[in-house]
Amino acid sequence: MTPFDYDFLRSLLKQRSGLDLSADKQYLVESRLLPLARKAGLPGIAELVLKMKGGGAEALTKEVVEAMTTNETFFFRDKIPFDHLRETILPAMLQSRASRKSLRIWSAACSTGQEPYSIAMCLKERAQALSGWRVEIVATDLSQEVLEKSRAGIYSQFEVQRGLPIQLLVKYFTQIGELWQINSEIRGMVQHKQLNLLQDFSHLGKFDVIFCRNVLIYFDQETKINTFDRVAKLMEPDGMLMLGAAESVVGITNAFRPYPDRRGLYQPNPDRGGARAPLLKVVAAR
Ligand SMILES: C[S@@+](CC[C@H](N)C(=O)[O-])C[C@H]1O[C@@H](n2cnc3c(N)ncnc32)[C@H](O)[C@@H]1O
């Protein structure tokens, strides 16, 4: 691949998905896009780039963007976020939302569904406490392909062996040949929508809990700040944000503050609005 082709692909991916590729990732781009080029009947990356530059290749461009996303996920990934959900988030929400009896949760880059279904199973395990509640889990992703798999809720033996406790497999899944499908009751708890985090998502409405894990890690600093700001606007003041194990708001934004003693868990920062207030007072006094 020529440096010009690589530069074109880098800026296309940054603009379309936020993916911030460093200068030395040609091998990654080649390994993911060469099969796609061949599938499209093109001999190589150069021809793929030429076709996209020529315009009128929107479907192919979308395929390129999707092929470059990393969709790695598994049930109850990293365990701790789901311990926080069971032991900290749910008890707090059950108390603070006791009168309105509703709970909205967003899995903001849901990939093939293991994250929103892990959340759904945690809630189902608390069915008695949540009886009479309106519970919504909204699962979104940029990629149509992963969303289709998530909607179907069908997983291989390998996938259900990664992180899913055997008692939950037996309780919530049905075996279909060599595959396992999550039960319709759990599937029905999750609404799927295609959504690019770079674009406006204010139409989703307010959420009590947001899982935004292992996606911001691929964005540059400016895109992270911008996304955090817009996520904060979608949260209830006492809402909770769960980030991935390698992600943090520290040094990036003050839109959120860490929840004490709960790694990866954050809340909207009430001081943020307060920090702006004195400035307004000074302006008004002049
Ligand atoms: C590594 S997976 C994380 C899945 C899950 N949250 C987890 O932690 O296991 C990252 C997901 O982010 C999605 N993604 C990448 N860029 C995105 C964007 N700009 N908007 C929405 N989703 C995006 C990818 O399609 C992929 O499914």
Tab-separated table of C-alpha atoms and ligand atoms in Angstrom:
chain	number	residue	atom	x	y	z
A	1	MET	CA	0.000	0.000	0.000
A	2	THR	CA	1.373	3.419	-0.889
A	3	PRO	CA	1.717	6.088	1.836
A	4	PHE	CA	-0.932	8.100	-0.061
A	5	ASP	CA	-3.428	5.217	0.049
A	6	TYR	CA	-2.727	4.740	3.742
A	7	ASP	CA	-3.223	8.452	4.469
A	8	PHE	CA	-6.516	8.407	2.572
A	9	LEU	CA	-7.741	5.398	4.575
A	10	ARG	CA	-6.586	6.890	7.886
A	11	SER	CA	-8.464	10.121	7.377
A	12	LEU	CA	-11.556	8.326	6.033
A	13	LEU	CA	-11.689	6.072	9.105
A	14	LYS	CA	-11.132	8.946	11.515
A	15	GLN	CA	-13.901	10.940	9.921
A	16	ARG	CA	-16.385	8.049	9.631
A	17	SER	CA	-15.864	6.085	12.861
A	18	GLY	CA	-13.422	8.067	15.015
A	19	LEU	CA	-10.792	5.347	14.615
A	20	ASP	CA	-7.447	7.021	15.235
A	21	LEU	CA	-4.831	4.849	13.497
A	22	SER	CA	-1.171	5.526	14.193
A	23	ALA	CA	1.277	5.841	11.288
A	24	ASP	CA	2.498	2.234	11.655
A	25	LYS	CA	-0.721	0.244	11.288
A	26	GLN	CA	-0.485	-0.552	7.559
A	27	TYR	CA	-0.300	-4.287	8.332
A	28	LEU	CA	-3.635	-4.091	10.212
A	29	VAL	CA	-5.330	-2.196	7.395
A	30	GLU	CA	-3.960	-4.638	4.811
A	31	SER	CA	-5.002	-7.741	6.736
A	32	ARG	CA	-8.560	-6.437	7.196
A	33	LEU	CA	-9.127	-4.785	3.820
A	34	LEU	CA	-7.439	-7.159	1.377
A	35	PRO	CA	-10.126	-9.861	1.809
A	36	LEU	CA	-12.786	-7.163	1.383
A	37	ALA	CA	-11.131	-5.874	-1.813
A	38	ARG	CA	-10.978	-9.423	-3.209
A	39	LYS	CA	-14.623	-10.007	-2.305
A	40	ALA	CA	-15.489	-6.851	-4.268
A	41	GLY	CA	-13.590	-8.280	-7.267
A	42	LEU	CA	-10.672	-5.873	-6.888
A	43	PRO	CA	-7.034	-7.044	-7.012
A	44	GLY	CA	-5.776	-4.971	-4.083
A	45	ILE	CA	-5.973	-2.027	-1.689
A	46	ALA	CA	-4.883	0.511	-4.331
A	47	GLU	CA	-7.903	-0.359	-6.484
A	48	LEU	CA	-10.184	-0.313	-3.415
A	49	VAL	CA	-9.006	3.209	-2.578
A	50	LEU	CA	-9.402	4.300	-6.189
A	51	LYS	CA	-12.970	3.011	-6.247
A	52	MET	CA	-13.857	4.897	-3.033
A	53	LYS	CA	-12.193	8.085	-4.282
A	54	GLY	CA	-14.179	7.835	-7.509
A	55	GLY	CA	-17.414	8.336	-5.538
A	56	GLY	CA	-20.646	6.357	-5.840
A	57	ALA	CA	-19.179	3.620	-3.645
A	58	GLU	CA	-20.996	4.399	-0.391
A	59	ALA	CA	-21.893	0.760	0.340
A	60	LEU	CA	-18.289	-0.308	-0.183
A	61	THR	CA	-17.032	2.574	1.996
A	62	LYS	CA	-19.383	1.471	4.800
A	63	GLU	CA	-18.019	-2.067	4.487
A	64	VAL	CA	-14.474	-0.697	4.762
A	65	VAL	CA	-15.365	1.269	7.912
A	66	GLU	CA	-17.092	-1.760	9.482
A	67	ALA	CA	-14.215	-4.069	8.567
A	68	MET	CA	-11.829	-1.807	10.460
A	69	THR	CA	-13.825	-1.832	13.714
A	70	THR	CA	-12.670	-4.149	16.484
A	71	ASN	CA	-15.632	-6.154	17.724
A	72	GLU	CA	-13.954	-8.181	20.465
A	73	THR	CA	-16.378	-8.808	23.334
A	74	PHE	CA	-17.558	-11.564	25.635
A	75	PHE	CA	-20.159	-12.236	28.295
A	76	PHE	CA	-19.533	-10.460	31.620
A	77	ARG	CA	-16.319	-9.015	30.162
A	78	ASP	CA	-13.858	-8.012	32.901
A	79	LYS	CA	-16.338	-9.185	35.595
A	80	ILE	CA	-15.914	-6.016	37.750
A	81	PRO	CA	-18.401	-3.845	35.775
A	82	PHE	CA	-21.091	-6.444	36.377
A	83	ASP	CA	-20.170	-6.718	40.060
A	84	HIS	CA	-20.621	-2.920	40.167
A	85	LEU	CA	-23.953	-3.288	38.368
A	86	ARG	CA	-25.229	-5.873	40.870
A	87	GLU	CA	-23.707	-4.482	44.049
A	88	THR	CA	-23.612	-0.706	43.550
A	89	ILE	CA	-25.618	0.530	40.558
A	90	LEU	CA	-28.791	-1.544	40.936
A	91	PRO	CA	-29.187	-1.079	44.703
A	92	ALA	CA	-28.706	2.707	44.268
A	93	MET	CA	-31.188	2.848	41.376
A	94	LEU	CA	-33.758	0.677	43.172
A	95	GLN	CA	-33.695	3.210	45.979
A	96	SER	CA	-33.504	6.492	44.046
A	97	ARG	CA	-36.062	5.488	41.380
A	98	ALA	CA	-38.426	3.697	43.807
A	99	SER	CA	-41.289	6.098	43.168
A	100	ARG	CA	-41.036	6.355	39.388
A	101	LYS	CA	-40.144	2.657	38.929
A	102	SER	CA	-38.289	3.011	35.663
A	103	LEU	CA	-34.747	2.382	34.569
A	104	ARG	CA	-33.074	3.142	31.241
A	105	ILE	CA	-29.709	1.600	30.426
A	106	TRP	CA	-27.611	2.191	27.293
A	107	SER	CA	-24.958	-0.176	25.984
A	108	ALA	CA	-23.264	2.352	23.722
A	109	ALA	CA	-21.055	0.088	21.607
A	110	CYS	CA	-22.731	-3.257	22.071
A	111	SER	CA	-20.877	-5.258	19.402
A	112	THR	CA	-22.405	-8.738	19.058
A	113	GLY	CA	-24.608	-8.372	22.137
A	114	GLN	CA	-22.736	-10.062	24.946
A	115	GLU	CA	-22.635	-6.780	26.923
A	116	PRO	CA	-26.347	-5.822	26.760
A	117	TYR	CA	-27.389	-9.449	27.341
A	118	SER	CA	-25.057	-9.704	30.364
A	119	ILE	CA	-26.780	-6.560	31.700
A	120	ALA	CA	-30.209	-8.056	30.923
A	121	MET	CA	-29.362	-11.294	32.758
A	122	CYS	CA	-28.176	-9.309	35.810
A	123	LEU	CA	-31.531	-7.476	35.825
A	124	LYS	CA	-33.486	-10.680	35.301
A	125	GLU	CA	-31.730	-12.157	38.321
A	126	ARG	CA	-33.204	-9.216	40.277
A	127	ALA	CA	-36.671	-9.711	38.777
A	128	GLN	CA	-38.419	-9.706	42.131
A	129	ALA	CA	-36.992	-6.334	43.183
A	130	LEU	CA	-37.750	-4.925	39.742
A	131	SER	CA	-41.278	-6.297	39.559
A	132	GLY	CA	-43.620	-3.580	38.261
A	133	TRP	CA	-40.692	-1.541	36.882
A	134	ARG	CA	-40.337	-0.354	33.298
A	135	VAL	CA	-36.844	-1.426	32.316
A	136	GLU	CA	-35.287	-0.486	28.990
A	137	ILE	CA	-31.919	-1.594	27.657
A	138	VAL	CA	-30.893	0.198	24.466
A	139	ALA	CA	-28.018	-1.416	22.563
A	140	THR	CA	-26.325	0.540	19.787
A	141	ASP	CA	-23.359	0.084	17.504
A	142	LEU	CA	-21.929	1.590	14.349
A	143	SER	CA	-21.773	-1.775	12.617
A	144	GLN	CA	-24.902	-3.318	11.097
A	145	GLU	CA	-23.194	-6.685	10.934
A	146	VAL	CA	-22.603	-6.975	14.679
A	147	LEU	CA	-26.085	-5.608	15.385
A	148	GLU	CA	-27.631	-8.382	13.306
A	149	LYS	CA	-25.784	-10.986	15.315
A	150	SER	CA	-26.756	-9.244	18.538
A	151	ARG	CA	-30.430	-9.177	17.532
A	152	ALA	CA	-30.368	-12.891	16.737
A	153	GLY	CA	-28.691	-13.659	20.075
A	154	ILE	CA	-27.107	-16.823	18.675
A	155	TYR	CA	-23.637	-17.773	19.879
A	156	SER	CA	-21.124	-20.549	19.287
A	157	GLN	CA	-19.957	-22.975	21.953
A	158	PHE	CA	-16.702	-20.989	22.134
A	159	GLU	CA	-18.573	-17.706	22.688
A	160	VAL	CA	-20.769	-19.036	25.487
A	161	GLN	CA	-17.722	-20.538	27.151
A	162	ARG	CA	-16.130	-17.087	27.421
A	163	GLY	CA	-17.287	-15.486	30.669
A	164	LEU	CA	-20.801	-16.919	30.903
A	165	PRO	CA	-21.412	-18.907	34.124
A	166	ILE	CA	-22.782	-22.374	33.332
A	167	GLN	CA	-25.897	-21.842	35.487
A	168	LEU	CA	-26.833	-18.763	33.391
A	169	LEU	CA	-26.206	-20.705	30.177
A	170	VAL	CA	-28.552	-23.449	31.319
A	171	LYS	CA	-31.136	-20.959	32.598
A	172	TYR	CA	-31.291	-18.457	29.743
A	173	PHE	CA	-30.098	-20.240	26.569
A	174	THR	CA	-31.502	-22.909	24.275
A	175	GLN	CA	-29.196	-25.216	22.374
A	176	ILE	CA	-29.730	-25.315	18.603
A	177	GLY	CA	-27.383	-27.936	17.192
A	178	GLU	CA	-23.896	-26.665	17.968
A	179	LEU	CA	-25.123	-23.144	18.714
A	180	TRP	CA	-26.848	-21.488	21.651
A	181	GLN	CA	-29.618	-18.898	21.449
A	182	ILE	CA	-30.440	-16.578	24.298
A	183	ASN	CA	-34.101	-16.874	25.301
A	184	SER	CA	-36.687	-14.572	23.755
A	185	GLU	CA	-37.496	-13.069	27.157
A	186	ILE	CA	-33.923	-11.781	27.560
A	187	ARG	CA	-33.730	-10.802	23.875
A	188	GLY	CA	-36.975	-8.868	24.310
A	189	MET	CA	-35.410	-6.761	27.067
A	190	VAL	CA	-32.896	-5.274	24.593
A	191	GLN	CA	-33.759	-2.780	21.832
A	192	HIS	CA	-31.178	-2.495	19.066
A	193	LYS	CA	-30.378	0.613	17.036
A	194	GLN	CA	-27.625	1.494	14.599
A	195	LEU	CA	-25.786	4.537	15.908
A	196	ASN	CA	-22.478	6.240	15.252
A	197	LEU	CA	-21.129	7.843	18.430
A	198	LEU	CA	-19.596	10.631	16.318
A	199	GLN	CA	-23.077	11.760	15.358
A	200	ASP	CA	-25.790	13.403	17.423
A	201	PHE	CA	-27.451	10.910	19.775
A	202	SER	CA	-29.540	13.313	21.863
A	203	HIS	CA	-32.716	11.754	20.377
A	204	LEU	CA	-32.096	8.624	22.479
A	205	GLY	CA	-33.359	10.473	25.565
A	206	LYS	CA	-32.030	10.426	29.128
A	207	PHE	CA	-30.407	7.355	30.650
A	208	ASP	CA	-29.876	6.285	34.237
A	209	VAL	CA	-26.946	4.013	33.415
A	210	ILE	CA	-24.580	4.010	30.447
A	211	PHE	CA	-22.091	1.288	29.580
A	212	CYS	CA	-19.628	2.811	27.117
A	213	ARG	CA	-16.814	0.301	27.170
A	214	ASN	CA	-13.864	-0.377	24.909
A	215	VAL	CA	-14.816	2.020	22.148
A	216	LEU	CA	-13.504	5.450	23.214
A	217	ILE	CA	-10.097	3.813	23.436
A	218	TYR	CA	-9.935	3.958	19.621
A	219	PHE	CA	-10.711	7.705	19.440
A	220	ASP	CA	-8.285	10.620	19.631
A	221	GLN	CA	-8.344	13.000	22.604
A	222	GLU	CA	-10.560	15.622	20.978
A	223	THR	CA	-13.166	13.045	19.919
A	224	LYS	CA	-13.137	11.501	23.412
A	225	ILE	CA	-13.754	14.907	25.041
A	226	ASN	CA	-16.571	15.681	22.635
A	227	THR	CA	-18.198	12.258	23.148
A	228	PHE	CA	-17.928	12.472	26.948
A	229	ASP	CA	-19.592	15.895	26.852
A	230	ARG	CA	-22.525	14.617	24.822
A	231	VAL	CA	-22.838	11.444	26.941
A	232	ALA	CA	-22.949	13.586	30.108
A	233	LYS	CA	-25.861	15.570	28.658
A	234	LEU	CA	-27.822	12.351	28.246
A	235	MET	CA	-27.433	11.339	31.871
A	236	GLU	CA	-29.553	11.909	34.896
A	237	PRO	CA	-27.571	13.952	37.488
A	238	ASP	CA	-27.224	10.821	39.630
A	239	GLY	CA	-26.729	8.530	36.630
A	240	MET	CA	-23.777	6.171	36.348
A	241	LEU	CA	-21.283	5.666	33.539
A	242	MET	CA	-19.304	2.456	33.220
A	243	LEU	CA	-16.107	2.618	31.149
A	244	GLY	CA	-13.783	-0.166	29.967
A	245	ALA	CA	-10.857	-1.481	31.995
A	246	ALA	CA	-8.291	0.576	30.048
A	247	GLU	CA	-10.403	3.736	29.910
A	248	SER	CA	-10.733	6.714	32.226
A	249	VAL	CA	-11.959	10.306	32.242
A	250	VAL	CA	-8.953	11.450	34.243
A	251	GLY	CA	-6.953	14.063	32.351
A	252	ILE	CA	-9.529	14.082	29.534
A	253	THR	CA	-12.728	15.665	30.800
A	254	ASN	CA	-14.286	17.002	33.970
A	255	ALA	CA	-17.775	16.145	32.727
A	256	PHE	CA	-17.596	13.069	34.992
A	257	ARG	CA	-16.015	12.289	38.330
A	258	PRO	CA	-14.980	8.840	39.571
A	259	TYR	CA	-17.450	7.029	41.821
A	260	PRO	CA	-15.549	6.428	45.081
A	261	ASP	CA	-13.886	3.017	45.359
A	262	ARG	CA	-15.502	1.592	42.227
A	263	ARG	CA	-12.987	1.221	39.433
A	264	GLY	CA	-14.334	2.223	36.017
A	265	LEU	CA	-17.536	3.743	37.402
A	266	TYR	CA	-18.264	7.474	37.001
A	267	GLN	CA	-21.021	10.001	37.668
A	268	PRO	CA	-21.779	13.347	36.014
A	269	ASN	CA	-19.761	16.025	37.738
A	270	PRO	CA	-22.037	18.468	39.614
A	271	ASP	CA	-19.088	20.879	40.083
A	272	ARG	CA	-18.836	21.344	36.370
A	273	GLY	CA	-21.913	23.558	36.153
A	274	GLY	CA	-20.780	25.234	39.377
A	275	ALA	CA	-17.409	26.074	37.823
A	276	ARG	CA	-19.153	28.034	35.095
A	277	ALA	CA	-21.443	29.954	37.431
A	278	PRO	CA	-18.874	32.448	38.875
A	279	LEU	CA	-17.835	33.439	35.347
A	280	LEU	CA	-21.426	34.382	34.570
A	281	LYS	CA	-21.614	36.393	37.817
A	282	VAL	CA	-18.456	38.351	36.927
A	283	VAL	CA	-19.820	39.133	33.475
A	284	ALA	CA	-23.158	40.247	34.969
A	285	ALA	CA	-21.426	42.517	37.537
A	286	ARG	CA	-19.578	44.538	34.877
B	1	LIG	C1	-14.329	-3.721	21.207
B	1	LIG	S1	-16.052	-3.600	20.895
B	1	LIG	C2	-16.668	-3.323	22.527
B	1	LIG	C3	-17.900	-4.132	22.825
B	1	LIG	C4	-18.400	-4.053	24.264
B	1	LIG	N1	-18.738	-2.698	24.642
B	1	LIG	C5	-17.369	-4.622	25.211
B	1	LIG	O1	-16.722	-3.845	25.924
B	1	LIG	O2	-17.193	-5.837	25.259
B	1	LIG	C6	-16.127	-1.964	20.163
B	1	LIG	C7	-17.395	-1.718	19.374
B	1	LIG	O3	-17.459	-0.327	19.082
B	1	LIG	C8	-18.076	-0.156	17.822
B	1	LIG	N2	-17.707	1.172	17.312
B	1	LIG	C9	-16.539	1.602	16.793
B	1	LIG	N3	-16.613	2.890	16.443
B	1	LIG	C10	-17.868	3.298	16.745
B	1	LIG	C11	-18.559	4.526	16.610
B	1	LIG	N4	-17.983	5.616	16.075
B	1	LIG	N5	-19.847	4.585	17.020
B	1	LIG	C12	-20.450	3.495	17.561
B	1	LIG	N6	-19.852	2.316	17.708
B	1	LIG	C13	-18.572	2.209	17.305
B	1	LIG	C14	-17.522	-1.308	16.999
B	1	LIG	O4	-18.342	-1.606	15.886
B	1	LIG	C15	-17.438	-2.426	18.024
B	1	LIG	O5	-18.554	-3.266	17.951
